[in-house]
Tab-separated table of C-alpha atoms in Angstrom:
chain	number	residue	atom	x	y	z
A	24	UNK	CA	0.000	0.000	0.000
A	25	UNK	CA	2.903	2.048	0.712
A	26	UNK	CA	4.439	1.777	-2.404
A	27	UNK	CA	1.576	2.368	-4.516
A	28	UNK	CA	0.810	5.429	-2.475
A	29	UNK	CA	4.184	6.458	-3.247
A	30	UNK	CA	3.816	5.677	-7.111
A	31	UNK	CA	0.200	7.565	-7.236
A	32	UNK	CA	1.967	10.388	-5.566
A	33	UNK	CA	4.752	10.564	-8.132
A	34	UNK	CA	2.338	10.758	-10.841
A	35	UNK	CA	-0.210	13.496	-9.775
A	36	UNK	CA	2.916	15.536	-9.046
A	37	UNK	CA	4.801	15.012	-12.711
A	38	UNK	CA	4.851	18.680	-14.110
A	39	UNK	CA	2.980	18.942	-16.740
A	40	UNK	CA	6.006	21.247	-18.504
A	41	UNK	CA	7.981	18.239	-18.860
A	42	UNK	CA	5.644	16.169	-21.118
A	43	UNK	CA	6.270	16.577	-24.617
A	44	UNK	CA	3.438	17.842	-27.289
A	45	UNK	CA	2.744	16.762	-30.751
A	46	UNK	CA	3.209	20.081	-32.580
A	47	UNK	CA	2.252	18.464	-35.841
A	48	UNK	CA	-1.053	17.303	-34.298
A	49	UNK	CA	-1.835	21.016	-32.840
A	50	UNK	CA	-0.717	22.834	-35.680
A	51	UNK	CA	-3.084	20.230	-38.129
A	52	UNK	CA	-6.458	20.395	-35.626
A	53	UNK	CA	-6.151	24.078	-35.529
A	54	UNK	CA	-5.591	24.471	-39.532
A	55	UNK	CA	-9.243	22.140	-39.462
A	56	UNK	CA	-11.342	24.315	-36.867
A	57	UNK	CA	-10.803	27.404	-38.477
A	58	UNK	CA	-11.391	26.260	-42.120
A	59	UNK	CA	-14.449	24.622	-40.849
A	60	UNK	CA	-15.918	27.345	-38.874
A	61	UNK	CA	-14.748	30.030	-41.406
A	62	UNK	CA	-14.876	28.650	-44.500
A	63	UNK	CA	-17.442	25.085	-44.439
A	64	UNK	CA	-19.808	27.450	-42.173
A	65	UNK	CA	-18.777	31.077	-42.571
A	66	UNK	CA	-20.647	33.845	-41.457
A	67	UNK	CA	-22.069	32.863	-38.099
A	68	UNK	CA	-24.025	36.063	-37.260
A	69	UNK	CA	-26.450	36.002	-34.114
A	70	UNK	CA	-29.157	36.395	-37.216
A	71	UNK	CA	-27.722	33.051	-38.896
A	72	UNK	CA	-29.369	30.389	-36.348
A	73	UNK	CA	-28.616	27.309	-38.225
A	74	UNK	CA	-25.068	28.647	-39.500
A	75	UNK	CA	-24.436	29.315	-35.147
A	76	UNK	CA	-26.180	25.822	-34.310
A	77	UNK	CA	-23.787	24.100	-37.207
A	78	UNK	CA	-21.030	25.611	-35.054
A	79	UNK	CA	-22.706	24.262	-31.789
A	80	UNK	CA	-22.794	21.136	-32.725
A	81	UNK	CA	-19.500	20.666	-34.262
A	82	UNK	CA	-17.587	22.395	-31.258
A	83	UNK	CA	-20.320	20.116	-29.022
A	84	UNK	CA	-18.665	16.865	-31.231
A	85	UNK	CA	-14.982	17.978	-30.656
A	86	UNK	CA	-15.884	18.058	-26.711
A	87	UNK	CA	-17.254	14.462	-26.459
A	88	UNK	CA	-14.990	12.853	-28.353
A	89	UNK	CA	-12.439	14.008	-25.731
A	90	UNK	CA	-14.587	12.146	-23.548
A	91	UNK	CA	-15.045	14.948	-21.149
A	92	UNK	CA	-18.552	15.853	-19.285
A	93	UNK	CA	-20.089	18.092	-22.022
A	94	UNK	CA	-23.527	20.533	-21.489
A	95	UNK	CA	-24.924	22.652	-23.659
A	96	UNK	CA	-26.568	25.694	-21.826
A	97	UNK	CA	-29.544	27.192	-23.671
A	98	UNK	CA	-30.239	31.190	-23.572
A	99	UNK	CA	-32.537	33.010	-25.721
A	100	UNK	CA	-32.831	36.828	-27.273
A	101	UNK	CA	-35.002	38.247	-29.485
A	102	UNK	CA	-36.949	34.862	-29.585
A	103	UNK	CA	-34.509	32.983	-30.636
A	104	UNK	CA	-32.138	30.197	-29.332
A	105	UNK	CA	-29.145	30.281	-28.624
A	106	UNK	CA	-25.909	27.955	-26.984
A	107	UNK	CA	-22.912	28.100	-25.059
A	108	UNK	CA	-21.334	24.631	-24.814
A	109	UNK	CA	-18.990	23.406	-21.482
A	110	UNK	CA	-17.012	21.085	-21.485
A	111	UNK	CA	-15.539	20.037	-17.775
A	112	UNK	CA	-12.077	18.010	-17.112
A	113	UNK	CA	-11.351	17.197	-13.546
A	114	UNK	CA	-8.191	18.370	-11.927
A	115	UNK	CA	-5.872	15.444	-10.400
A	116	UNK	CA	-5.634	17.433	-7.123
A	117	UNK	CA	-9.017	17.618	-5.445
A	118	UNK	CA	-7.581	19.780	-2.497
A	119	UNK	CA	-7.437	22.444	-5.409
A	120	UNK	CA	-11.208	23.427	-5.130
A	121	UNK	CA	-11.227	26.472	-7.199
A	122	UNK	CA	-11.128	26.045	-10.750
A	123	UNK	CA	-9.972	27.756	-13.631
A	124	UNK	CA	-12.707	28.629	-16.654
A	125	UNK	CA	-11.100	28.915	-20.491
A	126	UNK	CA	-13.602	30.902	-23.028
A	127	UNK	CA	-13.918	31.569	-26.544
A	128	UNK	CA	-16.705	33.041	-28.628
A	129	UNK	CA	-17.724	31.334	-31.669
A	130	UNK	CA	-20.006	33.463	-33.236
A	131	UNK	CA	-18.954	36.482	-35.899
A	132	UNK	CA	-20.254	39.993	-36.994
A	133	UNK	CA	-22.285	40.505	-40.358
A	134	UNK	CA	-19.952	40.109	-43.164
A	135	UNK	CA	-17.035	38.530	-42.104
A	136	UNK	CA	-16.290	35.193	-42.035
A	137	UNK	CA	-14.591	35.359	-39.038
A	138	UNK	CA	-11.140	33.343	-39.352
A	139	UNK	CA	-9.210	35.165	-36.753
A	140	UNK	CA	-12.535	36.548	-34.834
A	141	UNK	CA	-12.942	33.923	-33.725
A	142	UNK	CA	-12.533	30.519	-35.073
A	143	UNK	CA	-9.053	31.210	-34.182
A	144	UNK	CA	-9.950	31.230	-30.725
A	145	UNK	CA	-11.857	27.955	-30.603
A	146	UNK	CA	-9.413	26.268	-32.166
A	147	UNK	CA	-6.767	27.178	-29.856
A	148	UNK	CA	-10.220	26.087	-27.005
A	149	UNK	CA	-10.337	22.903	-28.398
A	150	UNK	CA	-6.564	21.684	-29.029
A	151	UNK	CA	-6.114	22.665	-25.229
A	152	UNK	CA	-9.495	20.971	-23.882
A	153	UNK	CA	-7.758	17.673	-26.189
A	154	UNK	CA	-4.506	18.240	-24.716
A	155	UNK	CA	-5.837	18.529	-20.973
A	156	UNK	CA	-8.660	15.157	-21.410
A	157	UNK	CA	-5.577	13.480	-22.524
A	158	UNK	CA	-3.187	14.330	-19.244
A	159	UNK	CA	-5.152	16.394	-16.809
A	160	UNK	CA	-3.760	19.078	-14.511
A	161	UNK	CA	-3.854	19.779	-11.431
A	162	UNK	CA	-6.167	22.218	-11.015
A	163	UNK	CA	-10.075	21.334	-12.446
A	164	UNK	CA	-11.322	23.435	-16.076
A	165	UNK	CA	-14.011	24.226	-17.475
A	166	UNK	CA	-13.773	24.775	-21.102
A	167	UNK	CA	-16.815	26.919	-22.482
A	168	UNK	CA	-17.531	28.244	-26.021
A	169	UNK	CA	-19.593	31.604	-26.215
A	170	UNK	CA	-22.630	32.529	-28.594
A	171	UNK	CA	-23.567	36.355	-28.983
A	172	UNK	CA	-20.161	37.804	-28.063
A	173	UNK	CA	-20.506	40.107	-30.777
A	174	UNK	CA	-22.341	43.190	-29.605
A	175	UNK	CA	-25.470	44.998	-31.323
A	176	UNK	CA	-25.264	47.514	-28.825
A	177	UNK	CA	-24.035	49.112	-25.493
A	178	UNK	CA	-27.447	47.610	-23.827
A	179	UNK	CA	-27.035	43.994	-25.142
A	180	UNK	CA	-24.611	43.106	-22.857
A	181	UNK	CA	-26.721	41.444	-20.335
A	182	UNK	CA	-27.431	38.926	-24.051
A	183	UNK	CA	-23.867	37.791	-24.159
A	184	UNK	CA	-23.661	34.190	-23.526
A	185	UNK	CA	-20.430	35.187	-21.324
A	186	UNK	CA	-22.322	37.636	-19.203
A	187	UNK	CA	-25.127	35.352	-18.144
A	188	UNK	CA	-22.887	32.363	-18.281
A	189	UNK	CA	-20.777	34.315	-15.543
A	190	UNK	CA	-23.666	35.149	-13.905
A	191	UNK	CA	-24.927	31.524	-13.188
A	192	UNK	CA	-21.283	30.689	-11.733
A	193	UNK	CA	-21.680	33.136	-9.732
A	194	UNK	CA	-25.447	32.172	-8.361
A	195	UNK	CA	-24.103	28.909	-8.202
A	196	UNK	CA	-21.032	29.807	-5.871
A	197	UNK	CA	-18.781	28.171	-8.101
A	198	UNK	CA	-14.897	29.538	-6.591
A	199	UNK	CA	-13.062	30.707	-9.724
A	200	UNK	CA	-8.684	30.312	-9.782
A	201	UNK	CA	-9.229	32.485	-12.740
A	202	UNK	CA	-10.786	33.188	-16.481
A	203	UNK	CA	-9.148	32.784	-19.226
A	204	UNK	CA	-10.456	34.155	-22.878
A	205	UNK	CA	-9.092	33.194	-26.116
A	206	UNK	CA	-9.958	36.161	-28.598
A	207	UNK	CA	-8.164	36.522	-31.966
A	208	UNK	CA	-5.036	34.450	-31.547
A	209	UNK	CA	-3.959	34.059	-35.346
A	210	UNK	CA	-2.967	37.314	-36.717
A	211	UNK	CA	1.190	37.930	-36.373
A	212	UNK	CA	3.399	40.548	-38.603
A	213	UNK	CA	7.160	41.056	-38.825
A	214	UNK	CA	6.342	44.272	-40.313
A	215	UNK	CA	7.634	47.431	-38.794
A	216	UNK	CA	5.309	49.808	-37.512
A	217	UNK	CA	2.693	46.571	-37.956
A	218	UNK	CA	1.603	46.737	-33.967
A	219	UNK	CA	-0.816	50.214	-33.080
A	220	UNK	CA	-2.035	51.281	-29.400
A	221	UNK	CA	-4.689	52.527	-28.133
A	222	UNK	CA	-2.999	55.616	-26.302
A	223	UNK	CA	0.100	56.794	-28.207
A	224	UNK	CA	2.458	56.553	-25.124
A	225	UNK	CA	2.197	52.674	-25.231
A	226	UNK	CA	4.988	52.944	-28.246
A	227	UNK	CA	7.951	53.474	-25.688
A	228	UNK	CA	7.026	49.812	-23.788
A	229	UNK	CA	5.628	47.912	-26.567
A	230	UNK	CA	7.460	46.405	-29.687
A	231	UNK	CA	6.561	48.017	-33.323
A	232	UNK	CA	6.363	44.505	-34.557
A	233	UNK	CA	2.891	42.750	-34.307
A	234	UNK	CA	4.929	39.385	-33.773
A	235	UNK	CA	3.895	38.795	-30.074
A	236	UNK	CA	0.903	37.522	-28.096
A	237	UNK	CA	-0.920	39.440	-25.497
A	238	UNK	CA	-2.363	38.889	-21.972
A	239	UNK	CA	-4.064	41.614	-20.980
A	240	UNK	CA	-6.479	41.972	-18.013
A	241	UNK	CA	-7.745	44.755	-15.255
A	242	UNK	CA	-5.848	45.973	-12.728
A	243	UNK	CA	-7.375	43.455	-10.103
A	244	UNK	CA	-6.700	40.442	-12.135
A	245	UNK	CA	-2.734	41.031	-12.168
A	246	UNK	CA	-1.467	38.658	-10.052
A	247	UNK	CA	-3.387	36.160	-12.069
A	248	UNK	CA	-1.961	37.860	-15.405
A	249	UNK	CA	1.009	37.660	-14.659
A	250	UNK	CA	1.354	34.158	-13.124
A	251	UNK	CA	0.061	32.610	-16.285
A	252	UNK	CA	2.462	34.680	-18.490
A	253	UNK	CA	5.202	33.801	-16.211
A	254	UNK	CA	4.412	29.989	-16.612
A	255	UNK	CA	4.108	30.655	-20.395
A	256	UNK	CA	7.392	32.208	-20.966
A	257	UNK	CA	9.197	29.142	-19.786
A	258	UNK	CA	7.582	26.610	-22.033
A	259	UNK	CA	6.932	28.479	-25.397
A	260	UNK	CA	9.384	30.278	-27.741
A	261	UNK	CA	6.480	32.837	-28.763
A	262	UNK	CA	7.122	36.287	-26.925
A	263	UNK	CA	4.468	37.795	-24.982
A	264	UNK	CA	3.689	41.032	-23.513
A	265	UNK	CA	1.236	41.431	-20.552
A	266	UNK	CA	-1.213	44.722	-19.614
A	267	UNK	CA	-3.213	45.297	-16.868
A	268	UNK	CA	-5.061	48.315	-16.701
A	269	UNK	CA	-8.654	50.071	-16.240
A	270	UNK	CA	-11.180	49.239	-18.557
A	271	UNK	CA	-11.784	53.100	-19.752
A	272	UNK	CA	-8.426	52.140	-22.060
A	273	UNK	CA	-10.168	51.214	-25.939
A	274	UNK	CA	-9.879	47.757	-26.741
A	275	UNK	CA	-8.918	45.971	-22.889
A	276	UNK	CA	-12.696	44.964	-22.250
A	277	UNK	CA	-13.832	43.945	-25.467
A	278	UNK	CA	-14.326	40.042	-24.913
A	279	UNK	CA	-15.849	37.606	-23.028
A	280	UNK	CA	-13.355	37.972	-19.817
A	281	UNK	CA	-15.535	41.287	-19.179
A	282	UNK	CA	-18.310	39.419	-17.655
A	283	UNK	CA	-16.379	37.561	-15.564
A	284	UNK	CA	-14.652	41.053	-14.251
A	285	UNK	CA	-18.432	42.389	-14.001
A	286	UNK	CA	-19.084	39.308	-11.372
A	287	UNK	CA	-16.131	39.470	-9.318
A	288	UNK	CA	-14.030	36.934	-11.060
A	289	UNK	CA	-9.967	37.421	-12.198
A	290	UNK	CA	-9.985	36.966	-15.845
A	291	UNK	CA	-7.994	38.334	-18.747
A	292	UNK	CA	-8.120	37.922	-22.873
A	293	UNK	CA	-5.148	36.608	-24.749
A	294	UNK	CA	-5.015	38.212	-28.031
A	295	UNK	CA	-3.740	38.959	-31.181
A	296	UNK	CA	-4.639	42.484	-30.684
A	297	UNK	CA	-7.413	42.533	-33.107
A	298	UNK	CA	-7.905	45.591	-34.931
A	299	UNK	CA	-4.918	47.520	-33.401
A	300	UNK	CA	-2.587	44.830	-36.038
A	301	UNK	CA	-5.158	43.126	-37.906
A	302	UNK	CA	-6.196	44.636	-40.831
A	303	UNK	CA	-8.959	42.479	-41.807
A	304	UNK	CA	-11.173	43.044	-38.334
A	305	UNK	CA	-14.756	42.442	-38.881
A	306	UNK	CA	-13.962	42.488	-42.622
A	307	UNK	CA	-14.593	40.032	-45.605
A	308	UNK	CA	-10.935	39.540	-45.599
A	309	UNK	CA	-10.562	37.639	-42.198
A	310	UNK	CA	-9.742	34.421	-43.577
A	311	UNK	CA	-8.153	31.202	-42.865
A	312	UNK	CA	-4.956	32.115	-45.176
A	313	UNK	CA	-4.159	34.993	-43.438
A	314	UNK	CA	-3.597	33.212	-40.056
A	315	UNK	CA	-0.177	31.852	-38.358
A	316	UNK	CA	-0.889	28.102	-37.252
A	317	UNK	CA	2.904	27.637	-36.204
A	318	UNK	CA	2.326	30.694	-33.939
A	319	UNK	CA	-0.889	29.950	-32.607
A	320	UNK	CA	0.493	26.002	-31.873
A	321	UNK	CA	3.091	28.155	-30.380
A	322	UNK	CA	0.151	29.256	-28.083
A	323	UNK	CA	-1.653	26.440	-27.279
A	324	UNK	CA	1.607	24.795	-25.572
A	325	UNK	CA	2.660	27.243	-23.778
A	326	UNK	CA	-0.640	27.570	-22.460
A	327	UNK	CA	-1.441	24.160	-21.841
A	328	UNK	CA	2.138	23.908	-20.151
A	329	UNK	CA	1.771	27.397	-18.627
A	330	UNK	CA	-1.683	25.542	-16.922
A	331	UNK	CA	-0.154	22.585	-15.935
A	332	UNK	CA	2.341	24.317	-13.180
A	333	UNK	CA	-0.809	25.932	-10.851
């Protein structure tokens, strides 16, 4: 009995930075998720219900064959139906009682078929949610994709399938580590003068080159910022660059990690930095060509490592 205690130990303490990753396999499974939502499906508008529920039920698919305890939670506006879809992997500590929530939206604006917003972002949900089912962590997660992230206007928020999502953890006392939201993760340039800012001052402490990934968050969720990126730098070759500020800064509340901030939870977006590099935001022209899959692999590792040392 001894010995096998010793043995179980041994395993649910193995770092999860030391097991090696197929990049082949990431890079591959993200190339099919974003031609799949983007191109097979396209548009998916909160007016195109069968285009959203396509997405639904291929995202729903990708969950269970992970073999993970999948839900799909039903919400409605306008009269209509609508989806997020959970997907829950238990942690292999169960004194760690608060878990950690990953997001990303799948649904797109009018007119865009939405490559980097956001199939880019549930392909990076789903390689991770693959990677954790097949070697858990420590800690438990909840992977969730979001319908109606996309805005109609400054009164829809309490719509978004984040926001009332966020709001039923919270009802439900669920104890949050933190949130984590994937939102445009494709989009990279070499380019000089490629990366823009929101406030002109950023220039001096940011790179010119759009070639790095971002973590940025609000000034309360820090701590949980910067543990994440801290974890991430040692496992991934992909630089990052972290911002915490107040939400009155254009551009650091506009995902799903906002309703989680409006509920009391630590949460931040990693990003591509959307329309402040990426040309073709909310345009025609977002399209599955235009993304970086060795880059965004790069991103799913280090995250998935990055997780695996809380």
């Amino acid at each position: 009995m001894i010995i096998l205690t010793i043995i179980f130990s041994a395993v649910l303490l193995t770092p999860i930075g030391n097991k090696e990753v197929d990049m082949n396999t990431i890079k591959s499974n993200l190339v099919e998720t974003v031609k799949f939502l983007s191109e097979k499906i396209g548009q998916r508008s909160y007016a195109d219900i069968d285009k959203l529920n396509e997405s639904a039920d291929y995202i729903q698919g990708k969950f269970n064959s992970y073999g993970c305890k999948t839900k799909r939670h039903e919400f409605e506006y306008s009269g209509k139906k609508y989806y997020n879809i959970s997907c829950d992997i238990e942690g292999r500590d169960s004194s760690k009682k608060d878990i950690i929530v990953i997001g990303a939206h799948y649904d797109t604006v009018i007119g865009t078929p939405g490559a980097d917003d956001n199939a880019s972002g549930v392909a990076g949900l789903l390689e991770i949610a693959r990677l954790v089912s097949e070697t858990p962590i420590n800690r438990s997660v909840q992977f969730v994709a979001f319908s109606l992230e996309e805005p109609l206007a400054s009164s829809f928020v309490r719509h978004l399938g984040s926001h009332l999502y966020a709001k039923k953890l919270k009802q439900e006392g669920f104890k949050i580590y933190g949130m984590i939201s994937l939102e445009m993760i494709g989009y990279f340039s070499n380019k000089k003068n490629s990366q823009h800012y929101p406030l002109p001052f950023l220039k001096l402490f940011y790179p010119e080159k759009g070639n790095f990934i971002s973590f940025v968050g609000n000034i309360k969720s820090k701590n949980f910022t910067k543990k994440i990126a801290d974890n991430f730098k040692t496992s991934s070759s992909l630089p990052v660059e972290t911002l915490n500020t107040m939400p009155i800064v254009p551009g650091v509340d506009f995902s799903d990690h906002k309703s989680f901030w409006d509920v009391g939870y630590h949460a931040f977006m990693i990003t591509d930095t959307a329309f402040y590099r990426n040309k073709n935001y909310h345009k025609k022209g977002d399209t599955a060509e235009t993304l970086n899959y060795d880059r965004m692999a790069e991103i799913v590792k280090g995250l998935y490592k990055a997780l695996g040392m809380l």
